[in-house]
Coordinates of C-alpha atoms and ligand atoms in Angstrom, one line a residue:
X1 CA -35.3 -6.7 -2.3
X2 CA -36.6 -8.0 1.7
X3 CA -35.0 -11.7 0.6
X4 CA -32.0 -10.6 -0.9
X5 CA -31.3 -8.0 2.4
X6 CA -31.9 -11.2 4.4
X7 CA -29.9 -13.2 2.6
X8 CA -26.9 -11.4 2.4
X9 CA -27.0 -10.4 6.2
X10 CA -27.1 -14.0 7.2
X11 CA -24.8 -14.6 4.9
X12 CA -22.2 -12.0 6.8
X13 CA -22.6 -13.5 9.7
X14 CA -21.8 -16.7 8.4
X15 CA -18.3 -18.4 8.9
X16 CA -16.3 -18.8 6.3
X17 CA -15.0 -21.9 4.8
X18 CA -12.5 -22.9 2.2
X19 CA -13.2 -26.7 1.2
X20 CA -10.2 -28.6 0.1
X21 CA -8.1 -26.2 -1.0
X22 CA -4.2 -25.9 -0.5
X23 CA -2.5 -23.3 1.9
X24 CA 0.9 -22.2 1.2
X25 CA 2.5 -20.9 4.5
X26 CA 3.3 -17.7 3.5
X27 CA 7.0 -17.7 5.5
X28 CA 7.6 -21.6 5.5
X29 CA 6.0 -22.0 2.1
X30 CA 4.8 -25.1 3.0
X31 CA 2.0 -26.4 1.3
X32 CA -0.9 -27.4 3.3
X33 CA -3.9 -29.7 1.6
X34 CA -7.0 -29.4 3.7
X35 CA -10.2 -27.1 4.7
X36 CA -9.5 -24.0 6.3
X37 CA -11.9 -22.5 8.7
X38 CA -12.1 -19.0 8.5
X39 CA -13.3 -16.7 11.6
X40 CA -14.1 -12.8 11.1
X41 CA -13.4 -10.2 12.7
X42 CA -10.0 -7.8 13.2
X43 CA -8.1 -10.2 15.4
X44 CA -9.4 -13.2 13.8
X45 CA -7.9 -16.6 13.3
X46 CA -8.2 -19.1 10.8
X47 CA -8.0 -23.0 12.1
X48 CA -7.6 -26.2 9.5
X49 CA -10.8 -28.6 9.8
X50 CA -10.6 -32.4 9.2
X51 CA -15.0 -32.8 8.8
X52 CA -16.9 -30.7 7.5
X53 CA -20.2 -31.2 10.3
X54 CA -23.5 -32.2 8.0
X55 CA -25.4 -29.7 10.4
X56 CA -22.9 -26.7 10.0
X57 CA -23.8 -22.9 9.2
X58 CA -20.6 -22.1 6.7
X59 CA -20.8 -20.1 3.8
X60 CA -18.6 -23.1 2.0
X61 CA -16.2 -22.2 -1.1
X62 CA -15.0 -25.0 -3.1
X63 CA -11.0 -23.9 -3.4
X64 CA -10.5 -27.9 -5.4
X65 CA -7.3 -27.1 -7.4
X66 CA -7.0 -24.0 -5.5
X67 CA -4.4 -22.5 -3.8
X68 CA -5.0 -20.2 -1.0
X69 CA -2.4 -17.9 1.1
X70 CA -2.1 -14.9 3.3
X71 CA -3.2 -11.8 1.2
X72 CA -1.0 -8.9 0.3
X73 CA 0.3 -5.3 1.8
X74 CA 1.2 -2.3 -0.5
X75 CA 3.5 -0.8 1.4
X76 CA 3.2 3.2 -0.3
X77 CA 0.5 4.3 -2.3
X78 CA -1.5 7.1 -3.0
X79 CA -5.0 7.0 -3.3
X80 CA -5.0 11.2 -4.7
X81 CA -3.8 9.7 -8.4
X82 CA -6.5 7.3 -8.8
X83 CA -8.2 9.9 -11.2
X84 CA -5.3 10.8 -13.3
X85 CA -5.2 7.9 -15.4
X86 CA -5.9 9.0 -19.2
X87 CA -5.9 12.6 -18.3
X88 CA -4.4 15.5 -20.7
X89 CA -0.9 16.5 -20.6
X90 CA 0.2 19.4 -18.1
X91 CA 0.5 22.6 -19.2
X92 CA 4.5 23.0 -19.6
X93 CA 6.0 19.3 -20.8
X94 CA 7.8 18.6 -17.1
X95 CA 11.8 18.4 -17.5
X96 CA 12.9 16.5 -14.8
X97 CA 11.7 15.3 -11.1
X98 CA 10.7 18.8 -9.7
X99 CA 8.6 19.5 -12.7
X100 CA 7.1 16.6 -12.7
X101 CA 5.8 17.0 -9.5
X102 CA 5.0 21.1 -10.2
X103 CA 3.2 20.4 -13.3
X104 CA 1.4 17.3 -12.7
X105 CA 0.3 16.1 -9.2
X106 CA 1.0 19.5 -7.0
X107 CA -1.4 20.6 -10.1
X108 CA -3.7 18.3 -9.2
X109 CA -3.7 17.5 -6.0
X110 CA -4.4 21.0 -5.3
X111 CA -7.9 20.6 -7.4
X112 CA -9.1 18.1 -5.1
X113 CA -12.8 18.2 -3.0
X114 CA -14.1 15.6 -1.0
X115 CA -16.1 13.8 -3.5
X116 CA -12.9 13.1 -5.7
X117 CA -11.0 11.8 -2.6
X118 CA -13.8 9.6 -1.6
X119 CA -13.9 8.6 -5.5
X120 CA -10.4 8.1 -5.2
X121 CA -10.2 6.4 -2.3
X122 CA -13.3 3.9 -3.1
X123 CA -11.9 3.0 -6.7
X124 CA -8.1 2.2 -5.0
X125 CA -9.7 -0.2 -2.4
X126 CA -11.6 -1.7 -5.2
X127 CA -8.7 -2.3 -7.4
X128 CA -6.5 -3.5 -4.4
X129 CA -8.9 -6.3 -3.2
X130 CA -8.7 -7.5 -6.7
X131 CA -5.4 -7.5 -6.9
X132 CA -5.1 -9.8 -3.4
X133 CA -4.3 -6.5 -2.1
X134 CA -6.2 -5.8 2.0
X135 CA -4.3 -3.4 3.3
X136 CA -3.0 -0.5 1.8
X137 CA -0.5 1.9 3.4
X138 CA -1.0 5.8 2.3
X139 CA 0.4 8.8 2.0
X140 CA -2.6 11.6 1.3
X141 CA -2.3 14.8 -0.7
X142 CA -5.1 17.6 -0.9
X143 CA -3.8 20.8 0.5
X144 CA -7.5 22.8 -0.8
X145 CA -9.4 20.0 1.1
X146 CA -7.3 18.8 4.2
X147 CA -9.6 19.3 7.0
X148 CA -11.3 15.3 7.4
X149 CA -9.5 13.8 4.1
X150 CA -8.3 11.2 6.4
X151 CA -11.6 10.2 7.6
X152 CA -12.9 10.2 3.9
X153 CA -10.5 8.2 3.1
X154 CA -10.8 5.8 6.1
X155 CA -14.4 5.6 5.4
X156 CA -14.0 4.3 1.4
X157 CA -11.7 2.0 3.1
X158 CA -13.8 0.4 5.3
X159 CA -16.8 0.4 3.2
X160 CA -15.4 -1.9 0.6
X161 CA -13.4 -3.9 3.0
X162 CA -9.8 -3.4 2.4
X163 CA -7.8 -2.5 6.1
X164 CA -5.4 0.8 6.2
X165 CA -2.5 2.5 7.7
X166 CA -3.1 6.6 6.2
X167 CA -1.5 9.8 6.5
X168 CA -1.8 13.3 5.3
X169 CA 1.3 14.3 3.3
X170 CA 2.8 17.8 5.8
X171 CA 4.5 20.1 3.4
X172 CA 5.4 24.1 3.5
X173 CA 4.8 24.0 -0.3
X174 CA 1.9 25.8 0.1
X175 CA 3.0 28.3 3.1
X176 CA 2.9 27.5 6.6
X177 CA -0.3 27.4 6.9
X178 CA -1.5 24.4 5.1
X179 CA 1.4 23.1 7.1
X180 CA -0.4 23.5 10.2
X181 CA -3.5 22.0 8.9
X182 CA -1.6 19.0 8.0
X183 CA -0.3 18.8 11.4
X184 CA -3.7 19.4 12.8
X185 CA -5.8 16.8 10.7
X186 CA -3.3 14.4 11.4
X187 CA -3.8 14.6 15.3
X188 CA -7.2 14.5 14.6
X189 CA -7.2 11.7 12.5
X190 CA -4.7 9.7 15.6
X191 CA -7.1 10.2 18.4
X192 CA -9.3 7.5 16.5
X193 CA -7.5 5.5 13.9
X194 CA -3.9 3.7 13.7
X195 CA -2.3 6.1 11.3
X196 CA 1.7 7.7 10.5
X197 CA 2.4 11.2 10.6
X198 CA 3.3 11.8 6.8
X199 CA 5.5 14.5 5.4
X200 CA 6.0 15.1 2.0
X201 CA 10.2 15.3 1.5
X202 CA 13.1 17.0 3.4
X203 CA 12.9 19.9 0.1
X204 CA 9.3 21.0 1.4
X205 CA 9.6 21.1 4.9
X206 CA 10.9 23.4 7.2
X207 CA 12.7 22.8 10.3
X208 CA 10.2 24.3 12.3
X209 CA 7.6 22.1 10.4
X210 CA 9.9 18.8 10.9
X211 CA 10.1 19.7 14.3
X212 CA 6.9 19.5 15.1
X213 CA 6.0 16.1 13.1
X214 CA 7.8 14.2 15.3
X215 CA 6.8 15.5 18.3
X216 CA 3.2 14.9 17.0
X217 CA 4.6 11.2 16.2
X218 CA 6.4 10.6 19.6
X219 CA 3.1 11.9 21.4
X220 CA 0.9 9.3 19.6
X221 CA 3.2 6.5 19.6
X222 CA 2.9 6.7 15.5
X223 CA 6.1 7.1 13.6
X224 CA 6.3 9.2 10.0
X225 CA 6.0 7.9 6.3
X226 CA 8.4 10.6 4.0
X227 CA 9.7 10.5 0.9
X228 CA 13.2 10.1 0.9
X229 CA 16.0 10.9 -2.0
X230 CA 13.3 9.9 -4.5
X231 CA 15.4 12.8 -7.1
X232 CA 19.0 13.8 -6.7
X233 CA 17.7 17.4 -6.1
X234 CA 15.7 16.3 -2.8
X235 CA 19.9 15.9 -1.5
X236 CA 21.0 18.8 -3.7
X237 CA 18.4 21.0 -1.8
X238 CA 19.3 19.5 2.0
X239 CA 23.3 20.2 1.5
X240 CA 22.6 23.9 0.2
X241 CA 20.0 24.8 2.7
X242 CA 21.1 22.2 5.8
X243 CA 24.8 21.4 4.7
X244 CA 24.2 17.6 5.5
X245 CA 22.2 14.7 3.8
X246 CA 18.5 14.2 3.9
X247 CA 18.8 10.9 6.7
X248 CA 21.3 12.5 8.3
X249 CA 18.4 15.9 8.8
X250 CA 15.8 13.2 9.5
X251 CA 18.5 11.7 12.5
X252 CA 19.4 15.5 13.5
X253 CA 15.6 16.3 14.2
X254 CA 14.8 12.4 16.0
X255 CA 12.8 11.0 12.8
X256 CA 15.1 7.7 12.5
X257 CA 14.1 6.4 16.3
X258 CA 10.9 4.4 15.3
X259 CA 9.9 0.7 13.5
X260 CA 6.8 2.6 12.4
X261 CA 9.0 5.0 10.4
X262 CA 8.6 4.8 6.6
X263 CA 11.0 5.9 4.4
X264 CA 9.9 5.9 0.5
X265 CA 12.3 5.6 -2.1
X266 CA 16.0 6.1 -1.1
X267 CA 17.5 6.3 -4.7
X268 CA 20.4 8.5 -3.3
X269 CA 22.3 8.1 -0.7
X270 CA 25.3 8.2 0.7
X271 CA 27.1 4.8 2.1
X272 CA 26.5 7.2 5.8
X273 CA 23.5 7.3 5.3
X274 CA 22.7 3.6 4.1
X275 CA 24.6 2.8 7.9
X276 CA 22.5 5.5 9.7
X277 CA 19.8 3.2 8.1
X278 CA 20.6 -0.1 8.5
X279 CA 21.4 1.0 12.3
X280 CA 17.8 2.1 12.9
X281 CA 14.7 0.2 12.9
X282 CA 13.2 2.2 10.8
X283 CA 11.7 0.6 6.8
X284 CA 12.5 1.8 3.7
X285 CA 9.7 1.4 0.8
X286 CA 10.9 0.6 -3.0
X287 CA 8.5 1.8 -5.9
X288 CA 10.3 0.4 -8.9
X289 CA 7.8 1.3 -11.2
X290 CA 7.4 4.8 -10.4
X291 CA 11.3 5.2 -10.5
X292 CA 11.0 4.4 -13.9
X293 CA 8.5 5.7 -15.0
X294 CA 10.2 9.8 -13.7
X295 CA 13.5 8.6 -14.3
X296 CA 15.2 9.3 -11.2
X297 CA 17.0 6.5 -10.9
X298 CA 17.2 3.0 -9.6
X299 CA 16.8 1.4 -5.6
X300 CA 19.6 -1.1 -4.8
X301 CA 19.2 -2.5 -1.5
X302 CA 23.4 -2.3 -1.1
X303 CA 23.8 -1.6 2.4
X304 CA 20.2 -0.9 3.8
X305 CA 19.8 -3.6 5.9
X306 CA 16.8 -6.1 6.3
X307 CA 13.9 -3.5 6.6
X308 CA 12.7 -3.2 2.9
X309 CA 9.0 -3.6 1.6
X310 CA 6.9 -2.5 -1.6
X311 CA 4.8 -0.2 -3.1
X312 CA 3.4 1.4 -6.1
X313 CA 3.5 4.8 -5.4
X314 CA -0.1 5.5 -6.7
X315 CA 1.0 4.0 -10.0
X316 CA -1.6 0.8 -9.4
X317 CA -2.9 -1.4 -7.0
X318 CA -1.1 -4.2 -8.3
X319 CA 1.5 -5.3 -6.1
X320 CA 2.2 -8.8 -7.9
X321 CA 3.0 -6.6 -10.6
X322 CA 5.5 -4.3 -8.6
X323 CA 7.6 -7.1 -7.4
X324 CA 8.0 -8.4 -10.5
X325 CA 9.1 -5.2 -11.8
X326 CA 11.5 -4.5 -8.6
X327 CA 12.6 -7.9 -10.0
X328 CA 13.5 -7.6 -13.2
X329 CA 14.9 -4.2 -13.3
X330 CA 17.0 -5.2 -10.0
X331 CA 19.0 -8.0 -12.1
X332 CA 20.9 -4.7 -13.2
X333 CA 20.8 -2.1 -10.5
X334 CA 20.1 -4.2 -7.4
X335 CA 21.2 -6.9 -5.4
X336 CA 17.5 -8.2 -5.4
X337 CA 17.0 -12.4 -5.9
X338 CA 14.6 -15.2 -6.0
X339 CA 14.4 -15.2 -2.3
X340 CA 14.7 -11.5 -1.4
X341 CA 12.1 -10.2 -4.3
X342 CA 9.5 -12.6 -2.1
X343 CA 11.3 -11.4 1.2
X344 CA 10.5 -7.4 0.2
X345 CA 7.3 -8.4 -0.9
X346 CA 6.4 -10.0 2.8
X347 CA 7.9 -7.2 4.8
X348 CA 5.1 -5.4 4.5
X349 CA 3.4 -8.3 6.7
X350 CA 6.7 -8.4 9.1
X351 CA 6.2 -4.3 9.1
X352 CA 2.5 -4.2 10.5
X353 CA 2.9 -7.4 12.5
X354 CA 5.7 -5.8 15.0
X355 CA 4.2 -2.9 15.4
X356 CA 1.2 -4.2 16.4
X357 CA -1.1 -2.6 13.5
X358 CA -4.2 -4.2 12.9
X359 CA -6.2 -5.7 10.1
X360 CA -3.4 -8.2 8.4
X361 CA -4.1 -10.8 11.0
X362 CA -4.2 -14.5 9.5
X363 CA -8.1 -14.1 8.4
X364 CA -6.5 -12.5 5.5
X365 CA -6.4 -14.7 2.5
X366 CA -6.3 -14.8 -1.5
X367 CA -7.7 -17.8 -3.5
X368 CA -5.4 -18.4 -6.7
X369 CA -6.6 -20.4 -9.6
X370 CA -3.0 -21.0 -10.3
X371 CA -3.3 -22.5 -13.7
X372 CA 0.4 -23.8 -14.0
X373 CA 1.7 -26.4 -16.8
X374 CA 4.7 -27.1 -14.5
X375 CA 4.9 -29.1 -10.9
X376 CA 4.1 -26.3 -8.0
X377 CA 5.5 -26.6 -4.3
X378 CA 7.5 -25.4 -1.7
X379 CA 11.4 -26.1 -3.1
X380 CA 10.6 -24.0 -6.7
X381 CA 7.4 -21.4 -5.3
X382 CA 9.6 -18.6 -6.0
X383 CA 10.4 -19.4 -9.6
X384 CA 6.8 -19.7 -9.5
X385 CA 6.4 -16.7 -7.5
X386 CA 8.6 -14.3 -10.4
X387 CA 7.4 -16.2 -13.9
X388 CA 3.8 -17.4 -12.8
X389 CA 1.8 -15.5 -10.0
X390 CA 0.0 -12.6 -11.5
X391 CA -3.1 -10.9 -10.2
X392 CA -5.4 -12.4 -12.7
X393 CA -4.7 -15.5 -10.8
X394 CA -6.3 -13.6 -7.6
X395 CA -10.1 -15.7 -7.6
X396 CA -11.4 -14.8 -4.4
X397 CA -10.3 -12.4 -1.9
X398 CA -10.9 -12.4 2.5
X399 CA -9.8 -9.5 4.5
X400 CA -10.5 -9.5 7.9
X401 CA -12.5 -13.0 7.7
X402 CA -14.8 -11.7 5.3
X403 CA -15.4 -12.8 1.5
X404 CA -14.8 -9.3 -0.1
X405 CA -13.8 -10.7 -3.7
X406 CA -15.6 -13.5 -5.5
X407 CA -14.8 -15.2 -8.6
X408 CA -13.0 -11.6 -9.2
X409 CA -15.9 -9.2 -8.9
X410 CA -15.7 -7.1 -5.4
X411 CA -19.0 -7.7 -3.5
X412 CA -19.4 -5.7 -0.7
X413 CA -20.2 -3.1 -2.9
X414 CA -21.7 -2.2 -6.3
X415 CA -18.2 -1.8 -8.5
X416 CA -20.3 -0.3 -12.0
X417 CA -21.7 2.5 -9.2
X418 CA -18.5 3.2 -7.9
X419 CA -16.8 3.3 -11.6
X420 CA -19.4 5.5 -12.9
X421 CA -18.6 8.0 -10.0
X422 CA -15.1 8.1 -10.6
X423 CA -15.4 8.6 -14.1
X424 CA -17.9 12.0 -13.5
X425 CA -15.3 12.9 -10.6
X426 CA -12.3 12.7 -12.9
X427 CA -14.1 14.9 -15.3
X428 CA -14.6 17.2 -12.8
X429 CA -11.2 17.1 -11.9
X430 CA -9.6 17.3 -15.3
X431 CA -12.2 20.5 -15.6
X432 CA -10.5 22.3 -12.4
X433 CA -7.1 21.5 -13.6
X434 CA -7.6 23.2 -16.8
X435 CA -8.7 26.0 -15.0
Ligands
ZN1 ZN1 5.1 8.2 -3.2

């Protein structure tokens, strides 16, 4: 054991060298062959080196025949859904989106405790990294375990080696005390971490809570992360109660002024709302598979402007899969094309960079073992992105300059141990949900 530990410590301080790979520039799509020396750390860079010094102290990864590019970002995730896979049917079969929330997600999130949250975050970080996703923007809810929940998630992500931008889903759905607790949890967390001010959706937020959330975002220099018009019911509620649409309401309370703000889904918007969005610095995140699953409608970017990125909405942690779903569904319902699907997939890079969020610099990389039967180059990259590249091609992953996935295995933590504990926590959660 002693020798093993010494080896590991030595390894983690060594510089990583990706030898003989082909780097694909994430923006220009230029293919560059060479040796890449990766610098560790949150602001680390990388450089091409021609000759490898013989007296080097590098951790060398042979990338002959492999493609290397910037790792991926999930623009909207819910770690809280990680233990839902395979659970029993809800007490009532949901007839619409609001019932899906009530009988599935709000039943589940009320049962979450600290141990379940930690297991969910550890698994999500692991699954993300294995899919080449080194940065996750998460939206968390656990109404009966609010205090300290964001810190638990942050610690779990850091343990596994994934970067994050977290928020707590503030809502009045369980009473004003819970809304207050959510605001306090957010304020506490933002003292020491980068993050956002999370809100559930217009239909579960009073004016009072919305005002406080925007105030908190302004005070901390952060943005809002909220679901908008995921189902038509969000708009109906807004019209009935406030005589305006959901985006008009956000604008009225000053929630549309930050380039850090993220609006999730945006499926049922008027022309005026699209105009408000395209004239504002906020970002929209689409989540195609979740929308299909909930039967709530189809995303259409027409009229939104440029600030569109992609998420998974807690369905899974595979952004290459999300991009493909957006492309194929979009052939029928969206303006999406070969260049724009890649652009939206990569836009989260721009969102993080422009807002100066840390953890997604140039030293976050994936090494792809891509067994293509056809030529692959700058000119036909988009065709390969849509029809070829899948997460099964992700062989190694580098997060903040550190090798976190080697040969498809997470090397920072014990995968089997985390999966085994997640199963224990899932069983506890399901039992609690059955009451
Ligand atoms: Zn969501």
